[in-house]
Amino acid sequence: MLESIWTFIIDFVSKPDQVLISIIEKYNNWVYVFLFAIIFAETGLIVASFLMPFLPGDALIFTIGLLAQEESLNIWIVIPLLMFAAVLGDNVNYYVGKRFGDYIMNSEKDRFIKKKHIEKAKHFFDKNGKNSIIIARFVPVVRTIVPFLCGSTKVKYSTFLTFSIIGAFLWVGVIGLLGYNLGKIEWVKENLDLMIWGIIILANIPLIKQIFFSKKKEV
C-alpha cells in the first residue's frame, strides 16, 4: 500500500502528464476537483511542507496548460479554477497562522511542520516584505509557509489578500499559459519530461542556494 502511494507521488511529480491523462480517462471531469485539491493543499495546508518538501505545483500547472492545448482540459475552466484554489488556500493558511501561529512557532517539536522550513521562509519573508507573498508563489515550500507567517505576524488582511490575488494570477496564469502556448511546439511535447525536470530544478534553485550557503556559513 505504502509502496503504491509512493510510486504514485513519484510519477505525479516526474510524469504529471501521464498521471493526469490516466485520471481524465478514468474520471473525466472529476479531474478538475483533483487539480483544485492539489493546488489548494500546496498553498493552504501548512502540514504539506512537512510531508513533501518538493511539491509539484509549477510543473503541474505547466503540464495543465499543455494538456489544455491538446484539449484534454478546458483552459477557460482550469486556469480560473486553480487561481481560486490558490487564493482560497492562502486564506486558509493565513487564518491558521493568525489563530495557531504562536503555538506552532513556539512548539519545541516538529509535529506539523519542520522548524528549518519555517526559519528559511521567515528569512525570505523578512528580506522581501509584502512582496514575498507574490514571489513565494514561485518557490516550493516557501509558498506554503509565507501565508501562514502573514497570519501569525498579523499582516493587514486587505494587503495580504491583494498580494495573494496578484500572486495567484501570475503563478497560475503565467505558467499555465506558458504551457498552453509552448504546447504547440512539437519538441516540447516530445521532451516534456526534460521540461518538467527543468521547471522543478529552476523552481527549487532558491531553496538549494539557501541550503548551500547556510551550510557554507556553518563550516
Tab-separated table of N, CA and C in Angstrom, residues 52-193:
chain	number	residue	atom	x	y	z
A	52	MET	N	5.931	16.795	2.159
A	52	MET	CA	6.560	16.720	0.851
A	52	MET	C	7.254	18.029	0.506
A	53	PRO	N	8.554	18.120	0.712
A	53	PRO	CA	9.258	19.372	0.500
A	53	PRO	C	9.170	19.906	-0.925
A	54	PHE	N	9.258	19.036	-1.904
A	54	PHE	CA	9.277	19.487	-3.291
A	54	PHE	C	7.941	19.186	-3.958
A	55	LEU	N	6.995	20.047	-3.685
A	55	LEU	CA	5.651	19.876	-4.214
A	55	LEU	C	5.614	20.203	-5.705
A	56	PRO	N	4.658	19.605	-6.447
A	56	PRO	CA	4.729	19.640	-7.914
A	56	PRO	C	4.045	20.825	-8.580
A	57	GLY	N	3.695	21.880	-7.831
A	57	GLY	CA	2.857	22.947	-8.357
A	57	GLY	C	3.260	23.524	-9.690
A	58	ASP	N	4.511	23.982	-9.830
A	58	ASP	CA	4.937	24.659	-11.047
A	58	ASP	C	4.882	23.740	-12.268
A	59	ALA	N	5.484	22.558	-12.136
A	59	ALA	CA	5.474	21.598	-13.244
A	59	ALA	C	4.052	21.137	-13.554
A	60	LEU	N	3.249	21.002	-12.521
A	60	LEU	CA	1.863	20.574	-12.703
A	60	LEU	C	1.074	21.613	-13.491
A	61	ILE	N	1.206	22.884	-13.126
A	61	ILE	CA	0.471	23.943	-13.811
A	61	ILE	C	0.919	24.050	-15.266
A	62	PHE	N	2.226	23.913	-15.498
A	62	PHE	CA	2.742	23.922	-16.878
A	62	PHE	C	2.120	22.783	-17.683
A	63	THR	N	2.071	21.606	-17.082
A	63	THR	CA	1.505	20.435	-17.762
A	63	THR	C	0.017	20.614	-18.030
A	64	ILE	N	-0.683	21.226	-17.085
A	64	ILE	CA	-2.110	21.507	-17.258
A	64	ILE	C	-2.332	22.388	-18.481
A	65	GLY	N	-1.475	23.415	-18.638
A	65	GLY	CA	-1.568	24.281	-19.801
A	65	GLY	C	-1.326	23.520	-21.089
A	66	LEU	N	-0.346	22.631	-21.067
A	66	LEU	CA	-0.032	21.828	-22.254
A	66	LEU	C	-1.189	20.902	-22.617
A	67	LEU	N	-1.779	20.261	-21.606
A	67	LEU	CA	-2.911	19.359	-21.873
A	67	LEU	C	-4.137	20.135	-22.350
A	68	ALA	N	-4.261	21.389	-21.877
A	68	ALA	CA	-5.361	22.235	-22.351
A	68	ALA	C	-5.178	22.561	-23.826
A	69	GLN	N	-3.924	22.717	-24.258
A	69	GLN	CA	-3.631	22.948	-25.667
A	69	GLN	C	-4.083	21.757	-26.514
A	70	GLU	N	-3.958	20.568	-25.938
A	70	GLU	CA	-4.386	19.347	-26.628
A	70	GLU	C	-5.874	19.065	-26.426
A	71	GLU	N	-6.554	19.983	-25.714
A	71	GLU	CA	-7.996	19.918	-25.446
A	71	GLU	C	-8.393	18.763	-24.533
A	72	SER	N	-7.410	18.263	-23.764
A	72	SER	CA	-7.744	17.271	-22.735
A	72	SER	C	-8.391	17.966	-21.539
A	73	LEU	N	-8.061	19.253	-21.371
A	73	LEU	CA	-8.652	20.088	-20.327
A	73	LEU	C	-9.133	21.388	-20.967
A	74	ASN	N	-10.104	22.021	-20.324
A	74	ASN	CA	-10.628	23.286	-20.824
A	74	ASN	C	-9.857	24.434	-20.163
A	75	ILE	N	-9.101	25.181	-20.964
A	75	ILE	CA	-8.264	26.255	-20.445
A	75	ILE	C	-9.076	27.332	-19.737
A	76	TRP	N	-10.320	27.568	-20.214
A	76	TRP	CA	-11.163	28.630	-19.648
A	76	TRP	C	-11.791	28.218	-18.316
A	77	ILE	N	-11.731	26.931	-18.014
A	77	ILE	CA	-12.215	26.439	-16.719
A	77	ILE	C	-11.050	26.249	-15.753
A	78	VAL	N	-10.005	25.582	-16.219
A	78	VAL	CA	-8.953	25.142	-15.308
A	78	VAL	C	-8.099	26.299	-14.770
A	79	ILE	N	-7.784	27.300	-15.588
A	79	ILE	CA	-6.945	28.405	-15.107
A	79	ILE	C	-7.662	29.228	-14.029
A	80	PRO	N	-8.899	29.725	-14.285
A	80	PRO	CA	-9.598	30.455	-13.208
A	80	PRO	C	-9.838	29.598	-11.964
A	81	LEU	N	-10.113	28.303	-12.169
A	81	LEU	CA	-10.368	27.399	-11.042
A	81	LEU	C	-9.141	27.283	-10.143
A	82	LEU	N	-7.975	27.133	-10.761
A	82	LEU	CA	-6.747	26.978	-9.975
A	82	LEU	C	-6.302	28.293	-9.346
A	83	MET	N	-6.608	29.410	-9.994
A	83	MET	CA	-6.350	30.707	-9.363
A	83	MET	C	-7.169	30.828	-8.080
A	84	PHE	N	-8.433	30.430	-8.157
A	84	PHE	CA	-9.301	30.469	-6.983
A	84	PHE	C	-8.798	29.526	-5.900
A	85	ALA	N	-8.340	28.323	-6.302
A	85	ALA	CA	-7.808	27.357	-5.336
A	85	ALA	C	-6.592	27.932	-4.612
A	86	ALA	N	-5.726	28.633	-5.362
A	86	ALA	CA	-4.519	29.218	-4.767
A	86	ALA	C	-4.874	30.327	-3.774
A	87	VAL	N	-5.833	31.177	-4.129
A	87	VAL	CA	-6.243	32.263	-3.227
A	87	VAL	C	-6.949	31.697	-1.995
A	88	LEU	N	-7.820	30.717	-2.207
A	88	LEU	CA	-8.526	30.099	-1.088
A	88	LEU	C	-7.540	29.418	-0.137
A	89	GLY	N	-6.561	28.718	-0.707
A	89	GLY	CA	-5.541	28.072	0.112
A	89	GLY	C	-4.755	29.070	0.931
A	90	ASP	N	-4.378	30.172	0.308
A	90	ASP	CA	-3.677	31.241	1.027
A	90	ASP	C	-4.488	31.749	2.216
A	91	ASN	N	-5.785	31.943	1.986
A	91	ASN	CA	-6.648	32.472	3.045
A	91	ASN	C	-6.766	31.509	4.215
A	92	VAL	N	-6.896	30.218	3.919
A	92	VAL	CA	-6.959	29.218	4.983
A	92	VAL	C	-5.664	29.241	5.788
A	93	ASN	N	-4.542	29.290	5.082
A	93	ASN	CA	-3.237	29.305	5.737
A	93	ASN	C	-3.041	30.571	6.573
A	94	TYR	N	-3.534	31.682	6.058
A	94	TYR	CA	-3.446	32.950	6.781
A	94	TYR	C	-4.180	32.853	8.121
A	95	TYR	N	-5.384	32.310	8.108
A	95	TYR	CA	-6.173	32.234	9.337
A	95	TYR	C	-5.661	31.164	10.292
A	96	VAL	N	-5.056	30.110	9.747
A	96	VAL	CA	-4.399	29.131	10.624
A	96	VAL	C	-3.237	29.803	11.348
A	97	GLY	N	-2.460	30.598	10.605
A	97	GLY	CA	-1.352	31.330	11.215
A	97	GLY	C	-1.825	32.336	12.245
A	98	LYS	N	-2.912	33.014	11.931
A	98	LYS	CA	-3.451	34.018	12.848
A	98	LYS	C	-3.959	33.383	14.139
A	99	ARG	N	-4.550	32.197	14.008
A	99	ARG	CA	-5.162	31.527	15.167
A	99	ARG	C	-4.167	30.667	15.937
A	100	PHE	N	-3.310	29.927	15.209
A	100	PHE	CA	-2.436	28.951	15.877
A	100	PHE	C	-0.950	29.240	15.680
A	101	GLY	N	-0.624	30.365	15.050
A	101	GLY	CA	0.769	30.664	14.721
A	101	GLY	C	1.700	30.654	15.911
A	102	ASP	N	1.311	31.314	16.982
A	102	ASP	CA	2.173	31.393	18.162
A	102	ASP	C	2.450	30.009	18.744
A	103	TYR	N	1.422	29.193	18.792
A	103	TYR	CA	1.581	27.839	19.352
A	103	TYR	C	2.539	27.001	18.507
A	104	ILE	N	2.335	27.029	17.175
A	104	ILE	CA	3.160	26.215	16.275
A	104	ILE	C	4.596	26.731	16.245
A	105	MET	N	4.756	28.051	16.199
A	105	MET	CA	6.099	28.633	16.118
A	105	MET	C	6.896	28.396	17.402
A	106	ASN	N	6.222	28.377	18.543
A	106	ASN	CA	6.907	28.225	19.831
A	106	ASN	C	7.002	26.781	20.302
A	107	SER	N	6.376	25.872	19.549
A	107	SER	CA	6.439	24.463	19.922
A	107	SER	C	7.855	23.935	19.730
A	108	GLU	N	8.331	23.130	20.680
A	108	GLU	CA	9.689	22.611	20.606
A	108	GLU	C	9.802	21.433	19.643
A	109	LYS	N	8.698	20.798	19.335
A	109	LYS	CA	8.718	19.619	18.471
A	109	LYS	C	8.199	19.961	17.074
A	110	ASP	N	8.748	19.240	16.069
A	110	ASP	CA	8.282	19.400	14.688
A	110	ASP	C	7.083	18.485	14.451
A	111	ARG	N	5.974	18.787	15.122
A	111	ARG	CA	4.805	17.915	14.998
A	111	ARG	C	4.107	18.083	13.665
A	112	PHE	N	4.018	19.311	13.196
A	112	PHE	CA	3.257	19.589	11.987
A	112	PHE	C	4.138	20.092	10.842
A	113	ILE	N	5.110	20.910	11.160
A	113	ILE	CA	5.995	21.451	10.133
A	113	ILE	C	7.414	21.495	10.664
A	114	LYS	N	8.374	21.421	9.733
A	114	LYS	CA	9.768	21.439	10.143
A	114	LYS	C	10.193	22.869	10.467
A	115	LYS	N	10.852	23.017	11.616
A	115	LYS	CA	11.275	24.345	12.042
A	115	LYS	C	12.257	24.969	11.046
A	116	LYS	N	13.082	24.134	10.411
A	116	LYS	CA	14.054	24.681	9.461
A	116	LYS	C	13.345	25.278	8.250
A	117	HIS	N	12.186	24.697	7.885
A	117	HIS	CA	11.404	25.264	6.785
A	117	HIS	C	10.825	26.617	7.186
A	118	ILE	N	10.351	26.713	8.418
A	118	ILE	CA	9.804	27.984	8.908
A	118	ILE	C	10.887	29.052	8.930
A	119	GLU	N	12.081	28.690	9.414
A	119	GLU	CA	13.178	29.657	9.504
A	119	GLU	C	13.577	30.165	8.126
A	120	LYS	N	13.658	29.256	7.149
A	120	LYS	CA	14.023	29.659	5.787
A	120	LYS	C	12.948	30.570	5.202
A	121	ALA	N	11.675	30.206	5.417
A	121	ALA	CA	10.573	31.024	4.897
A	121	ALA	C	10.529	32.369	5.616
A	122	LYS	N	10.833	32.373	6.907
A	122	LYS	CA	10.828	33.626	7.683
A	122	LYS	C	11.919	34.562	7.188
A	123	HIS	N	13.083	33.999	6.882
A	123	HIS	CA	14.176	34.802	6.335
A	123	HIS	C	13.761	35.394	4.985
A	124	PHE	N	13.127	34.576	4.164
A	124	PHE	CA	12.630	35.015	2.859
A	124	PHE	C	11.604	36.123	3.034
A	125	PHE	N	10.714	35.958	4.005
A	125	PHE	CA	9.654	36.939	4.274
A	125	PHE	C	10.238	38.255	4.782
A	126	ASP	N	11.195	38.173	5.701
A	126	ASP	CA	11.825	39.374	6.254
A	126	ASP	C	12.607	40.133	5.181
A	127	LYS	N	13.205	39.394	4.268
A	127	LYS	CA	14.035	40.005	3.224
A	127	LYS	C	13.187	40.718	2.172
A	128	ASN	N	12.044	40.130	1.816
A	128	ASN	CA	11.249	40.653	0.698
A	128	ASN	C	9.985	41.401	1.124
A	129	GLY	N	9.645	41.358	2.408
A	129	GLY	CA	8.469	42.077	2.883
A	129	GLY	C	7.178	41.559	2.255
A	130	LYS	N	6.240	42.475	2.010
A	130	LYS	CA	4.942	42.072	1.460
A	130	LYS	C	5.063	41.484	0.064
A	131	ASN	N	6.116	41.868	-0.658
A	131	ASN	CA	6.316	41.311	-1.995
A	131	ASN	C	6.560	39.808	-1.958
A	132	SER	N	6.971	39.302	-0.786
A	132	SER	CA	7.216	37.860	-0.660
A	132	SER	C	5.940	37.052	-0.889
A	133	ILE	N	4.778	37.666	-0.656
A	133	ILE	CA	3.505	36.975	-0.883
A	133	ILE	C	3.365	36.625	-2.351
A	134	ILE	N	3.862	37.517	-3.231
A	134	ILE	CA	3.828	37.261	-4.674
A	134	ILE	C	4.987	36.369	-5.086
A	135	ILE	N	6.199	36.740	-4.668
A	135	ILE	CA	7.395	35.998	-5.087
A	135	ILE	C	7.344	34.545	-4.623
A	136	ALA	N	6.815	34.325	-3.411
A	136	ALA	CA	6.782	32.976	-2.834
A	136	ALA	C	5.953	32.007	-3.667
A	137	ARG	N	5.026	32.516	-4.458
A	137	ARG	CA	4.223	31.643	-5.320
A	137	ARG	C	5.102	30.746	-6.176
A	138	PHE	N	6.271	31.248	-6.538
A	138	PHE	CA	7.137	30.531	-7.466
A	138	PHE	C	8.229	29.726	-6.758
A	139	VAL	N	8.138	29.638	-5.417
A	139	VAL	CA	9.159	28.918	-4.651
A	139	VAL	C	8.502	27.813	-3.823
A	140	PRO	N	8.739	26.529	-4.160
A	140	PRO	CA	8.156	25.429	-3.383
A	140	PRO	C	8.494	25.540	-1.902
A	141	VAL	N	7.625	25.033	-1.045
A	141	VAL	CA	7.718	25.072	0.416
A	141	VAL	C	7.475	26.483	0.932
A	142	VAL	N	8.236	27.467	0.409
A	142	VAL	CA	8.069	28.849	0.864
A	142	VAL	C	6.645	29.325	0.588
A	143	ARG	N	6.085	28.952	-0.572
A	143	ARG	CA	4.722	29.393	-0.888
A	143	ARG	C	3.690	28.783	0.051
A	144	THR	N	4.051	27.669	0.674
A	144	THR	CA	3.146	27.044	1.629
A	144	THR	C	3.201	27.735	2.991
A	145	ILE	N	4.380	28.269	3.339
A	145	ILE	CA	4.581	28.806	4.681
A	145	ILE	C	4.350	30.316	4.777
A	146	VAL	N	4.641	31.069	3.716
A	146	VAL	CA	4.523	32.531	3.782
A	146	VAL	C	3.116	33.004	4.175
A	147	PRO	N	2.030	32.446	3.613
A	147	PRO	CA	0.694	32.878	4.069
A	147	PRO	C	0.475	32.636	5.562
A	148	PHE	N	1.006	31.522	6.049
A	148	PHE	CA	0.945	31.207	7.477
A	148	PHE	C	1.686	32.268	8.291
A	149	LEU	N	2.875	32.669	7.819
A	149	LEU	CA	3.651	33.698	8.501
A	149	LEU	C	2.929	35.041	8.480
A	150	CYS	N	2.247	35.332	7.374
A	150	CYS	CA	1.490	36.583	7.288
A	150	CYS	C	0.388	36.621	8.346
A	151	GLY	N	-0.261	35.489	8.551
A	151	GLY	CA	-1.296	35.415	9.576
A	151	GLY	C	-0.719	35.510	10.972
A	152	SER	N	0.381	34.809	11.205
A	152	SER	CA	0.962	34.779	12.552
A	152	SER	C	1.599	36.112	12.925
A	153	THR	N	2.059	36.889	11.931
A	153	THR	CA	2.662	38.195	12.211
A	153	THR	C	1.660	39.339	12.031
A	154	LYS	N	0.401	38.969	11.821
A	154	LYS	CA	-0.705	39.940	11.754
A	154	LYS	C	-0.543	40.971	10.622
A	155	VAL	N	-0.114	40.484	9.446
A	155	VAL	CA	-0.118	41.355	8.269
A	155	VAL	C	-1.561	41.763	7.993
A	156	LYS	N	-1.779	43.031	7.673
A	156	LYS	CA	-3.133	43.524	7.414
A	156	LYS	C	-3.808	42.675	6.346
A	157	TYR	N	-5.033	42.197	6.649
A	157	TYR	CA	-5.679	41.222	5.768
A	157	TYR	C	-5.928	41.774	4.361
A	158	SER	N	-6.358	43.021	4.241
A	158	SER	CA	-6.639	43.590	2.922
A	158	SER	C	-5.373	43.631	2.065
A	159	THR	N	-4.245	43.929	2.701
A	159	THR	CA	-2.955	43.928	1.992
A	159	THR	C	-2.592	42.519	1.567
A	160	PHE	N	-2.734	41.574	2.502
A	160	PHE	CA	-2.428	40.173	2.204
A	160	PHE	C	-3.283	39.660	1.050
A	161	LEU	N	-4.577	39.934	1.092
A	161	LEU	CA	-5.492	39.434	0.067
A	161	LEU	C	-5.144	40.007	-1.305
A	162	THR	N	-4.824	41.302	-1.356
A	162	THR	CA	-4.459	41.937	-2.627
A	162	THR	C	-3.237	41.266	-3.241
A	163	PHE	N	-2.189	41.093	-2.442
A	163	PHE	CA	-0.962	40.478	-2.940
A	163	PHE	C	-1.172	38.997	-3.260
A	164	SER	N	-2.035	38.335	-2.507
A	164	SER	CA	-2.340	36.927	-2.755
A	164	SER	C	-3.016	36.747	-4.112
A	165	ILE	N	-3.975	37.622	-4.428
A	165	ILE	CA	-4.690	37.544	-5.710
A	165	ILE	C	-3.733	37.816	-6.866
A	166	ILE	N	-2.876	38.830	-6.711
A	166	ILE	CA	-1.898	39.134	-7.759
A	166	ILE	C	-0.957	37.945	-7.972
A	167	GLY	N	-0.494	37.362	-6.856
A	167	GLY	CA	0.408	36.219	-6.935
A	167	GLY	C	-0.231	35.022	-7.609
A	168	ALA	N	-1.482	34.742	-7.274
A	168	ALA	CA	-2.203	33.614	-7.875
A	168	ALA	C	-2.398	33.836	-9.371
A	169	PHE	N	-2.731	35.071	-9.728
A	169	PHE	CA	-2.930	35.416	-11.136
A	169	PHE	C	-1.644	35.190	-11.934
A	170	LEU	N	-0.508	35.620	-11.365
A	170	LEU	CA	0.770	35.469	-12.060
A	170	LEU	C	1.233	34.019	-12.088
A	171	TRP	N	1.138	33.346	-10.930
A	171	TRP	CA	1.625	31.966	-10.826
A	171	TRP	C	0.866	31.030	-11.760
A	172	VAL	N	-0.436	30.963	-11.579
A	172	VAL	CA	-1.246	30.050	-12.392
A	172	VAL	C	-1.349	30.550	-13.827
A	173	GLY	N	-1.581	31.864	-13.974
A	173	GLY	CA	-1.790	32.417	-15.302
A	173	GLY	C	-0.556	32.339	-16.185
A	174	VAL	N	0.568	32.813	-15.676
A	174	VAL	CA	1.791	32.849	-16.484
A	174	VAL	C	2.291	31.445	-16.811
A	175	ILE	N	2.432	30.589	-15.789
A	175	ILE	CA	2.961	29.241	-16.028
A	175	ILE	C	1.973	28.409	-16.841
A	176	GLY	N	0.667	28.536	-16.537
A	176	GLY	CA	-0.346	27.780	-17.272
A	176	GLY	C	-0.394	28.173	-18.736
A	177	LEU	N	-0.382	29.468	-19.010
A	177	LEU	CA	-0.426	29.943	-20.395
A	177	LEU	C	0.888	29.676	-21.119
A	178	LEU	N	1.990	29.646	-20.369
A	178	LEU	CA	3.275	29.269	-20.967
A	178	LEU	C	3.205	27.831	-21.484
A	179	GLY	N	2.656	26.937	-20.647
A	179	GLY	CA	2.485	25.550	-21.072
A	179	GLY	C	1.528	25.433	-22.245
A	180	TYR	N	0.475	26.245	-22.216
A	180	TYR	CA	-0.535	26.225	-23.284
A	180	TYR	C	0.081	26.636	-24.623
A	181	ASN	N	0.906	27.674	-24.612
A	181	ASN	CA	1.495	28.170	-25.858
A	181	ASN	C	2.679	27.332	-26.325
A	182	LEU	N	3.505	26.878	-25.376
A	182	LEU	CA	4.626	26.023	-25.767
A	182	LEU	C	4.149	24.637	-26.192
A	183	GLY	N	2.921	24.296	-25.771
A	183	GLY	CA	2.350	23.012	-26.167
A	183	GLY	C	2.112	22.885	-27.660
A	184	LYS	N	2.196	24.011	-28.350
A	184	LYS	CA	2.043	23.999	-29.815
A	184	LYS	C	3.322	23.511	-30.498
A	185	ILE	N	4.426	23.537	-29.750
A	185	ILE	CA	5.724	23.145	-30.315
A	185	ILE	C	5.935	21.645	-30.138
A	186	GLU	N	6.209	20.970	-31.225
A	186	GLU	CA	6.325	19.514	-31.200
A	186	GLU	C	7.453	19.048	-30.294
A	187	TRP	N	8.587	19.781	-30.298
A	187	TRP	CA	9.733	19.377	-29.479
A	187	TRP	C	9.371	19.356	-28.008
A	188	VAL	N	8.588	20.347	-27.571
A	188	VAL	CA	8.183	20.434	-26.161
A	188	VAL	C	7.350	19.216	-25.781
A	189	LYS	N	6.413	18.838	-26.647
A	189	LYS	CA	5.562	17.672	-26.365
A	189	LYS	C	6.378	16.386	-26.341
A	190	GLU	N	7.366	16.289	-27.212
A	190	GLU	CA	8.175	15.068	-27.279
A	190	GLU	C	9.188	14.981	-26.146
A	191	ASN	N	9.532	16.133	-25.559
A	191	ASN	CA	10.538	16.160	-24.480
A	191	ASN	C	9.952	16.769	-23.204
A	192	LEU	N	8.706	16.453	-22.935
A	192	LEU	CA	8.033	17.035	-21.774
A	192	LEU	C	8.718	16.667	-20.473
A	193	ASP	N	9.284	15.456	-20.401
A	193	ASP	CA	9.961	15.053	-19.162
A	193	ASP	C	11.143	15.966	-18.854
